[in-house]
Short mmCIF file of C-alpha atoms and ligand atoms in Angstrom, two decimals:
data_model
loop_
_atom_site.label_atom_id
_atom_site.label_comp_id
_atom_site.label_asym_id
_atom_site.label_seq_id
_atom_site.Cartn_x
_atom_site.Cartn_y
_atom_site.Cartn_z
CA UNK I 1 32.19 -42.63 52.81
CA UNK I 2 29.28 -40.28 52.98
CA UNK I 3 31.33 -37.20 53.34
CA UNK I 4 33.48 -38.54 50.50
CA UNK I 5 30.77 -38.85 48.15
CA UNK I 6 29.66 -35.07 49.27
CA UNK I 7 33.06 -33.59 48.21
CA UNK I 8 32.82 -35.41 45.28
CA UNK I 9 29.36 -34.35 44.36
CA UNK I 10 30.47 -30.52 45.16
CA UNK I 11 33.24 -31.30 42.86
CA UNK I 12 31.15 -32.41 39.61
CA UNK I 13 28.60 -29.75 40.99
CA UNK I 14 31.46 -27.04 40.42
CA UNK I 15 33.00 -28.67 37.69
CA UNK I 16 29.77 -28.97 35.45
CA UNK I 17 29.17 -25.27 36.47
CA UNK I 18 32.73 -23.93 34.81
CA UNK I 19 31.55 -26.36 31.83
CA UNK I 20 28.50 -24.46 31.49
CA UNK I 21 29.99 -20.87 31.92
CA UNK I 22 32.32 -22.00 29.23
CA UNK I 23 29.70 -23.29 26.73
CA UNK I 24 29.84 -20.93 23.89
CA UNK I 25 27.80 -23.26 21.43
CA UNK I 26 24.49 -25.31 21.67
CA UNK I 27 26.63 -28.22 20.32
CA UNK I 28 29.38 -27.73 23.45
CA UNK I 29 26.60 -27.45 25.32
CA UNK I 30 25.02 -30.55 24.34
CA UNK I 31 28.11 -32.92 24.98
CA UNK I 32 28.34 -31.13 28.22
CA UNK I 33 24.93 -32.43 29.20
CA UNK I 34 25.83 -35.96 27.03
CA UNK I 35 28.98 -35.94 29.69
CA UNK I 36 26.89 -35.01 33.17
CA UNK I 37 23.79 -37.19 32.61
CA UNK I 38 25.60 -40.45 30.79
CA UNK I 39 26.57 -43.37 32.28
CA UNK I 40 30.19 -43.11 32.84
CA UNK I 41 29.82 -39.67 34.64
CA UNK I 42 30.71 -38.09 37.44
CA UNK I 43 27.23 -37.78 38.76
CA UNK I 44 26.09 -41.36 37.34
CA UNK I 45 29.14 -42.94 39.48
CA UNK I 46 27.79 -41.17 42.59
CA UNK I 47 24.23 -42.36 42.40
CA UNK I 48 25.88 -45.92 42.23
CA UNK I 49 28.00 -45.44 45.02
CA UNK I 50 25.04 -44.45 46.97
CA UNK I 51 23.09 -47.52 46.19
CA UNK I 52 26.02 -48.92 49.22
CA UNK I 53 25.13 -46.55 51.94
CA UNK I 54 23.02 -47.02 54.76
CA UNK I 55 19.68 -45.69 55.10
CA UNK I 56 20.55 -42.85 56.67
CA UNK I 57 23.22 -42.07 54.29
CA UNK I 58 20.88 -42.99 51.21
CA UNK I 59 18.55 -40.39 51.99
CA UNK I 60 21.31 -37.44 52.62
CA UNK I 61 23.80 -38.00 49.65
CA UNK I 62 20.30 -39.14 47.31
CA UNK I 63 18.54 -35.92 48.57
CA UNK I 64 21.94 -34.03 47.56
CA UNK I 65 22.37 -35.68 44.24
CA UNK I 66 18.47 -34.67 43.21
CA UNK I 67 19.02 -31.12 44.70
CA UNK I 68 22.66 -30.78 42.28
CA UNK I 69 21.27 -32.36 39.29
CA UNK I 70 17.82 -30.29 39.16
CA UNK I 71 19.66 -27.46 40.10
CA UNK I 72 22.14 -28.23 37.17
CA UNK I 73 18.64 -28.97 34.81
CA UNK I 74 17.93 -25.63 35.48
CA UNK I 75 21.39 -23.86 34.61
CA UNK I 76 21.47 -25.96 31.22
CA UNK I 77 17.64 -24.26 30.29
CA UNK I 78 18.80 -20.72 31.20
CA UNK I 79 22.37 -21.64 29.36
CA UNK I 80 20.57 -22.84 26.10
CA UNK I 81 18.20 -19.86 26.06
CA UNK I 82 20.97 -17.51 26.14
CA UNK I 83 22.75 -19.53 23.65
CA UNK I 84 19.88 -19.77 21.06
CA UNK I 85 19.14 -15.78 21.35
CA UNK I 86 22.60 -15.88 20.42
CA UNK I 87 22.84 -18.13 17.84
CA UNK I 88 19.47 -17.00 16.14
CA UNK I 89 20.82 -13.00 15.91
CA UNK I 90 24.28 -14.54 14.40
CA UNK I 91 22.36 -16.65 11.75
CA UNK I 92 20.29 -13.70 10.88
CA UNK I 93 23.34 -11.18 11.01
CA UNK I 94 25.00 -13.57 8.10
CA UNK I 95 21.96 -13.86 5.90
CA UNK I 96 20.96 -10.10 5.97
CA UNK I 97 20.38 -8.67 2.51
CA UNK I 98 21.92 -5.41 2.26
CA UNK I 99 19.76 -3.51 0.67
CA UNK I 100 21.23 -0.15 1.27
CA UNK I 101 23.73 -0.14 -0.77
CA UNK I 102 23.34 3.23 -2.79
CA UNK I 103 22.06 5.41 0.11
CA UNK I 104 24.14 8.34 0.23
CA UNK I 105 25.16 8.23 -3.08
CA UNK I 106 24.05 10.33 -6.10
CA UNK I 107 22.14 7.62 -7.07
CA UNK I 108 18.98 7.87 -4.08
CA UNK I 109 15.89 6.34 -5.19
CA UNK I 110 13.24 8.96 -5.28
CA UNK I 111 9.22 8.17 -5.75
CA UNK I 112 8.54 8.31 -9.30
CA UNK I 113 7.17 11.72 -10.87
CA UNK I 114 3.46 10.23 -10.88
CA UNK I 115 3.54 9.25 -7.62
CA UNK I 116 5.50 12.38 -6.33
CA UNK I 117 2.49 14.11 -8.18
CA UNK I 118 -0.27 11.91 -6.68
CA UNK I 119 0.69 12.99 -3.31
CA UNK I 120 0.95 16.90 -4.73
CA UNK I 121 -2.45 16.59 -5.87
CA UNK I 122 -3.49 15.00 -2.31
CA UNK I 123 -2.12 17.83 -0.59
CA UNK I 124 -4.10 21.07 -2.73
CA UNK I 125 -7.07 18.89 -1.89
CA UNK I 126 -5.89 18.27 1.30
CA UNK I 127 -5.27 22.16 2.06
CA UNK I 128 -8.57 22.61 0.41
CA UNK I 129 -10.47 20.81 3.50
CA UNK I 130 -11.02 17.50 1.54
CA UNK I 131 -9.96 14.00 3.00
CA UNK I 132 -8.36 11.10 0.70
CA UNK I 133 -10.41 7.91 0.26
CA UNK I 134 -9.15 4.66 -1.37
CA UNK I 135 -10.92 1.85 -3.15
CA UNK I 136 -9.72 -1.48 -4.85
CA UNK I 137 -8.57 -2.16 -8.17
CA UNK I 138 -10.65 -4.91 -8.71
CA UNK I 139 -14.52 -4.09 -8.51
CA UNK I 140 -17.74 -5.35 -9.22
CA UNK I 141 -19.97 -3.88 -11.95
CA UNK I 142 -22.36 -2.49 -9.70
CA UNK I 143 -19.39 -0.08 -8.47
CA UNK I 144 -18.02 0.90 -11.39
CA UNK I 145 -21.48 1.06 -13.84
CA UNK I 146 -24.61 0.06 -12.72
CA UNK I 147 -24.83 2.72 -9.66
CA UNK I 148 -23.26 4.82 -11.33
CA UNK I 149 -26.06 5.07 -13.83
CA UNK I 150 -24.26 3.58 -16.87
CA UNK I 151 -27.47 1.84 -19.14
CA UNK I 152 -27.14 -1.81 -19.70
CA UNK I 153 -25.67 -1.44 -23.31
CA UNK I 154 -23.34 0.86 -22.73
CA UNK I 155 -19.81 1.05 -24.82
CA UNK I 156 -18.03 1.28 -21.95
CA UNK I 157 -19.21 -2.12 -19.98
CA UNK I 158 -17.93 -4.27 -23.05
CA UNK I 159 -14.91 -5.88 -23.42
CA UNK I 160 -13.80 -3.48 -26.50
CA UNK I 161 -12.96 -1.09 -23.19
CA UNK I 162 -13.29 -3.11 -20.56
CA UNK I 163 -10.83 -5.68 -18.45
CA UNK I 164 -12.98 -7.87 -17.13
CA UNK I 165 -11.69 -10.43 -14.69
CA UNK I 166 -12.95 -14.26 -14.67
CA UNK I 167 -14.66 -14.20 -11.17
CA UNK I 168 -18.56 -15.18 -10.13
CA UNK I 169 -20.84 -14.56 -13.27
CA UNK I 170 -19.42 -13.63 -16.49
CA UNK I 171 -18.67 -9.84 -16.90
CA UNK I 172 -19.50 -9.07 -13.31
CA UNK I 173 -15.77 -8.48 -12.15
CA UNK I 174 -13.73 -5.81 -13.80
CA UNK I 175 -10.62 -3.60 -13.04
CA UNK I 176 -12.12 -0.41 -12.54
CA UNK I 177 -11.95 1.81 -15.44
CA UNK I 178 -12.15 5.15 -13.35
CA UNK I 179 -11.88 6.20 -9.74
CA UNK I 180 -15.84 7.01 -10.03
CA UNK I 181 -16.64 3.55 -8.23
CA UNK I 182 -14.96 5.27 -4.81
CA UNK I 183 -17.77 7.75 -5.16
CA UNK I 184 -20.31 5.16 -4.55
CA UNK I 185 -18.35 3.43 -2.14
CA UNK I 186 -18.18 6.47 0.30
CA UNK I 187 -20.89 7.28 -0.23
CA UNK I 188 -22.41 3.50 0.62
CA UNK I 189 -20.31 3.93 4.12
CA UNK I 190 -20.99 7.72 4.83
CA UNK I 191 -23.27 10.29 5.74
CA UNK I 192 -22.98 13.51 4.14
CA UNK I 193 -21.37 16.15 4.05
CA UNK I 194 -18.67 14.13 2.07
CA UNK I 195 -15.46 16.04 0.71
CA UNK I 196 -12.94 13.45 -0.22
CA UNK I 197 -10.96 12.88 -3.31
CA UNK I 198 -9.59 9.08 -4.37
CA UNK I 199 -6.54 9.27 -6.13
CA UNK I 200 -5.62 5.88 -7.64
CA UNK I 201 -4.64 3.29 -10.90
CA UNK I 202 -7.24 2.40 -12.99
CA UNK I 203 -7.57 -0.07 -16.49
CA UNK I 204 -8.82 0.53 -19.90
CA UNK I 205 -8.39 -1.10 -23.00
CA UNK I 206 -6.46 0.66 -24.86
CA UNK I 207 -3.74 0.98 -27.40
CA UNK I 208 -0.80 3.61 -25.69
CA UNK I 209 -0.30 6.59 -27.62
CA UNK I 210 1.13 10.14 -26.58
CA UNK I 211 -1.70 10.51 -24.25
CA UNK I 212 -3.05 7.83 -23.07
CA UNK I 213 -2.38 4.56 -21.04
CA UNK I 214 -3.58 1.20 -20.81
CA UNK I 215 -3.11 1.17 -17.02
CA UNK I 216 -2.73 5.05 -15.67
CA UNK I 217 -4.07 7.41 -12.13
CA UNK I 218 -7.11 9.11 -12.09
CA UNK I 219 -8.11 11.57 -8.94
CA UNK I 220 -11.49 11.57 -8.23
CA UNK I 221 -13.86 14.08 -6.29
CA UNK I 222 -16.49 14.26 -4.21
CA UNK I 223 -18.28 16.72 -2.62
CA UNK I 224 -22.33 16.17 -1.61
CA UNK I 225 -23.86 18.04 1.13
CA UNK I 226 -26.75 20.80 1.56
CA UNK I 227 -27.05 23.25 -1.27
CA UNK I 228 -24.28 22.59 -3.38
CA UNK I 229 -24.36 24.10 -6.92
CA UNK I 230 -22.72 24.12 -9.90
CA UNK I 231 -20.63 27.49 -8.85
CA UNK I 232 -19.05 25.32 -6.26
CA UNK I 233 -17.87 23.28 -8.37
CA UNK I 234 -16.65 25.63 -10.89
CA UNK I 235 -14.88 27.56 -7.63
CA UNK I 236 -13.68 24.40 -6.67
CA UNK I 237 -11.81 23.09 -10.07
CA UNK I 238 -10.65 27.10 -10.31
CA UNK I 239 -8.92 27.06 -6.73
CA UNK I 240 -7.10 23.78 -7.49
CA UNK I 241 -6.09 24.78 -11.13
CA UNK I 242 -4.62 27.89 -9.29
CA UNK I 243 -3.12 26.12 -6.66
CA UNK I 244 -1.27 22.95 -8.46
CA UNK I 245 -0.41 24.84 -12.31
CA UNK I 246 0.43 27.97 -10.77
CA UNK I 247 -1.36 31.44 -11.40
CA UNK I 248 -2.09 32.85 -14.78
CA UNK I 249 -3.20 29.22 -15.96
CA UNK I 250 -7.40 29.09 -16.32
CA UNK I 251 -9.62 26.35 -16.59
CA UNK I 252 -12.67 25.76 -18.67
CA UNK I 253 -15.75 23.95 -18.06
CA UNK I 254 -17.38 22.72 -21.80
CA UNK I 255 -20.97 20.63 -21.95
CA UNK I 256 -20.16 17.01 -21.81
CA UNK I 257 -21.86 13.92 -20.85
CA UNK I 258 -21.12 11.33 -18.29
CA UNK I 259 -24.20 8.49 -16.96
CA UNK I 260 -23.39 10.29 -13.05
CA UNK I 261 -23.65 13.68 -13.60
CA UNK I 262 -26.03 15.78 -14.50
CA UNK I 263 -25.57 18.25 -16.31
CA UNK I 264 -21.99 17.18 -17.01
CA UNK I 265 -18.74 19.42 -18.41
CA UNK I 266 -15.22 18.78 -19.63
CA UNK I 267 -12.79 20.09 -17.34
CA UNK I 268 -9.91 22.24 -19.36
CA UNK I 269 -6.95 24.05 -18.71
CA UNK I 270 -5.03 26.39 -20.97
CA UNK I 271 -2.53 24.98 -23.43
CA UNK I 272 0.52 25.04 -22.01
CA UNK I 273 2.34 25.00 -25.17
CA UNK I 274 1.03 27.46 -26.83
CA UNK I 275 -0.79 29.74 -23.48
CA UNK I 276 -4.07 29.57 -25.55
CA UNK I 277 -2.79 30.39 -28.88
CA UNK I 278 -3.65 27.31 -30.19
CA UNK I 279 -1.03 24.70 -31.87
CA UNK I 280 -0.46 21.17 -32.62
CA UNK I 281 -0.73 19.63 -29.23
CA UNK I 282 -4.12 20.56 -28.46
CA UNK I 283 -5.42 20.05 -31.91
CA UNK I 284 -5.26 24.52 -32.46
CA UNK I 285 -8.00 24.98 -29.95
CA UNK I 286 -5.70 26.65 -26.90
CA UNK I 287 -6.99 24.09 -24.17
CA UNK I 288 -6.58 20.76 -23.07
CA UNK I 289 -8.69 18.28 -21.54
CA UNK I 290 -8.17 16.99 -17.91
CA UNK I 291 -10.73 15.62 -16.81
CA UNK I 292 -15.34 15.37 -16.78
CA UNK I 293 -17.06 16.70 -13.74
CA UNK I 294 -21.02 17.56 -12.96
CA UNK I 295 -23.87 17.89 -10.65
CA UNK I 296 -24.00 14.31 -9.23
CA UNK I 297 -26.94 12.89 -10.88
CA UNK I 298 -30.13 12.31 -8.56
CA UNK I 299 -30.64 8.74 -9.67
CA UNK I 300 -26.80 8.26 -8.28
CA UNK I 301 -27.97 9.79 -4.69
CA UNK I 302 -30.78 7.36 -4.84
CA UNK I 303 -29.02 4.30 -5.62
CA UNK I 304 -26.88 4.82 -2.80
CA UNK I 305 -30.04 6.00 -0.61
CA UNK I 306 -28.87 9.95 -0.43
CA UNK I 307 -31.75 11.90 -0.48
CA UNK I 308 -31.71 14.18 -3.62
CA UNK I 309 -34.10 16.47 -2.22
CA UNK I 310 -32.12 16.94 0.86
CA UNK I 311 -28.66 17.10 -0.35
CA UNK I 312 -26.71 17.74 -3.80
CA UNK I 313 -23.29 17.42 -4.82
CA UNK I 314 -20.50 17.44 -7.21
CA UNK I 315 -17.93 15.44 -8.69
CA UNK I 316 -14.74 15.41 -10.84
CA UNK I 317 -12.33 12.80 -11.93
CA UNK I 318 -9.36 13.88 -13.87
CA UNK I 319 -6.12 12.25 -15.14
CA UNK I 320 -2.85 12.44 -12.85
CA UNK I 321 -0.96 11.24 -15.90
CA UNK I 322 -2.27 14.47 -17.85
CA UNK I 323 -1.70 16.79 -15.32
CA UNK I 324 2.57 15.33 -15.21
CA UNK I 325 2.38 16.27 -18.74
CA UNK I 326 1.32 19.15 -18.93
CA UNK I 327 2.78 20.29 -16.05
CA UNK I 328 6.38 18.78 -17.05
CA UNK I 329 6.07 19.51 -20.66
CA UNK I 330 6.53 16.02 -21.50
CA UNK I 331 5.04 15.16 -25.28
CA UNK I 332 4.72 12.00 -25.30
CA UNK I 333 3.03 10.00 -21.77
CA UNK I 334 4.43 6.81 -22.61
CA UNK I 335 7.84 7.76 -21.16
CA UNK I 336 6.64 7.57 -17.35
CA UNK I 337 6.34 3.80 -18.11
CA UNK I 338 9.36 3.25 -19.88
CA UNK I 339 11.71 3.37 -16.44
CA UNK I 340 14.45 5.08 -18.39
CA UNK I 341 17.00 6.44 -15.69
CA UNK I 342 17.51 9.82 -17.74
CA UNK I 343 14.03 10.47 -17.05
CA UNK I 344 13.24 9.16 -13.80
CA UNK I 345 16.44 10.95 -12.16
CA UNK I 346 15.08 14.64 -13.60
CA UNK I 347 12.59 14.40 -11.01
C1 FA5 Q 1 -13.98 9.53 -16.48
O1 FA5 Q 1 -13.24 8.59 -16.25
C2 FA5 Q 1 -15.01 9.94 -15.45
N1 FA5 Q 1 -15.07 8.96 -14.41
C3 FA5 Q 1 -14.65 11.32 -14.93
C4 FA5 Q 1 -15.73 11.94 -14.08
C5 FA5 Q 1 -15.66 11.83 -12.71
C6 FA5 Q 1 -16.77 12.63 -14.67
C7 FA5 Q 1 -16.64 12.42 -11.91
C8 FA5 Q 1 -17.77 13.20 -13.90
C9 FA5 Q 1 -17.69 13.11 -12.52
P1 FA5 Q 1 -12.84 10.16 -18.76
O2 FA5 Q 1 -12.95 8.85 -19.37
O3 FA5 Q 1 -13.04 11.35 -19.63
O4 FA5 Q 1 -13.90 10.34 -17.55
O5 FA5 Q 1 -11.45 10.27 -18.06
C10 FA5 Q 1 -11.10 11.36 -17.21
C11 FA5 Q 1 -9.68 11.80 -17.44
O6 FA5 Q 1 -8.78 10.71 -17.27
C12 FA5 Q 1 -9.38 12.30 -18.85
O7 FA5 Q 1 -9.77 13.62 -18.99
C13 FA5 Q 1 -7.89 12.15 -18.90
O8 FA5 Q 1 -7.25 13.20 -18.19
C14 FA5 Q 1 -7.68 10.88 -18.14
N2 FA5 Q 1 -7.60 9.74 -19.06
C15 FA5 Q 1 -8.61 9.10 -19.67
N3 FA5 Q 1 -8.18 8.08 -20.41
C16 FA5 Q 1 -6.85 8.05 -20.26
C17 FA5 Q 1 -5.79 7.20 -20.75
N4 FA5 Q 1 -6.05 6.15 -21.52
N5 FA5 Q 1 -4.52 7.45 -20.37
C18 FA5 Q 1 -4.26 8.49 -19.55
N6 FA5 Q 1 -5.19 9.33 -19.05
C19 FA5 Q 1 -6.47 9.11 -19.40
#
């Protein structure tokens, strides 16, 4: 009887094994297992048989049985892993998205013009041994005004020009109206010398027209170290003019105030419409404004615990938006929101 029951435990052994190799499903697999470990069989009707051998024979069939069935535990695990690697990469295989579907085609997606320009202006600076910095959208007023210089009543901290969000205390949390606020943030986690420039979206309240946006790029500058003057930053805004517009195309620096420089110009280029002549697009005076620049102002150094003795510096922040236009010719700036496919795919 005992050798009886061995054959028949090396036949279920065998048997389940082919069942396994054959599973191709968790569900097969499971009513393999259901058919194995239930009550009717083949293994179930062995351990009852057993229950009629003698001691001896209890304790070599048993020790069998325990020794095929583990084994068999075993098998199952490795069989479902297998099978659920399987399954998952099937399931995912039949819900991919295809997103792909124009690749190749005339149609590419491309970056859009002001972002292909972002990364143009990144680059001059770039070549120009400056680093990029970034800083968030959302800032606090110390960032964007009050290191910055900008006097308590200032236009430009009320809500005629400024998006302020409803966080903490009232008119404490804005979207930054410039890229200045990266100054101060470098400057908060830096030691000079500092040469980066902060390219990035900025808010404003403000009613679109050909040339300006509500929500448009500025690229800011920054350069503080020993002995900087204002010929460095003339040098400086005359290299990159050079460099991005092309030769023959000059800029102009004009008196102007800003809170964080000191003194403080207008940054101008040449009318490209009308190489200096003077016409309708820049209002007959032959140049165009891009952006403000200056010495950075001592109180700024101090508020961010720069000595202004030891070190000076300059910045610039001009519009990316403005620099597509006149670069591109394009009248009116409104267009580069519009997402109209003539447009975009001239780019
Ligand atoms: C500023 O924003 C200063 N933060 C610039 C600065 C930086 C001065 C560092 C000194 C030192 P302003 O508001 O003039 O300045 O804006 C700078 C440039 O952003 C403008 O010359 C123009 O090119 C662009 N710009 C301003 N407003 C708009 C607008 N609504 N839409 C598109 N471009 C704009």
């Amino acid at each position: 009887v005992t050798s009886e029951l061995f054959d028949q435990l090396n036949r279920a052994t065998e048997e389940a094994k082919r069942g396994l190799a054959d599973a191709a499903t968790l569900d097969q697999l499971a009513e393999l297992e259901r058919v194995f470990s239930g009550k009717q069989g083949a293994f179930n009707e062995i351990s009852r048989a057993v229950g009629g051998l003698d001691v001896e024979g209890k304790k070599a069939v048993g020790a069998a049985l325990n020794a095929a069935r583990s084994d068999l535990k075993e098998l199952v695990a490795a069989r479902r892993a297998t099978l659920e690697v399987a399954e998952r990469a099937a399931k995912l295989e039949s819900e991919r998205l295809d997103l792909s579907e124009i690749v190749g085609t005339p149609n590419d997606g491309h970056l859009h013009l002001v972002t292909q320009t972002r990364y143009e202006l990144e680059d001059v600076f770039l070549g120009m041994g400056f680093t990029v910095a970034e800083g968030p959208e959302v800032e606090d007023d110390w960032h964007n005004f009050e290191a910055l210089n900008f006097p308590p009543g200032h236009p430009a901290r009320s809500s005629w020009d400024t998006f302020f969000v409803e966080l903490g205390n009232e008119e404490q949390v804005l979207l930054r109206t410039h890229t200045s606020p990266v100054q101060i943030r470098v400057m908060e986690s830096q030691k000079p010398p500092i040469y980066v420039v902060a390219p990035g979206q900025v808010y404003r309240r403000e009613t679109p027209d050909a040339r300006h946006l509500a929500v448009f790029n500025q690229i800011e500058g920054l350069v503080i170290d020993k002995g900087i003057s204002f010929s460095d930053l003339a040098g400086c805004i005359d290299t990159f003019t050079q460099a991005y517009f092309g030769p023959g195309i000059h800029a102009r620096l004009r008196p102007a105030f800003f809170p964080f420089t000191e003194p403080s110009a207008e940054f101008e280029v040449v009318c490209f419409f009308c190489k200096g002549d003077g016409c309708r697009t820049c209002s007959k005076t032959g140049w165009i404004e891009l952006g403000g620049c200056g010495m950075v102002d001592p109180n700024v150094l101090t508020a961010v615990g720069i000595d202004p003795e030891e070190y000076s510096g300059f910045a610039f922040g001009f519009g990316i938006e403005r620099c597509v236009q006149l670069r591109h010719d394009i009248d009116d700036m409104r267009v580069m929101l519009d997402n109209d496919i003539r447009l975009l795919t001239q780019f």
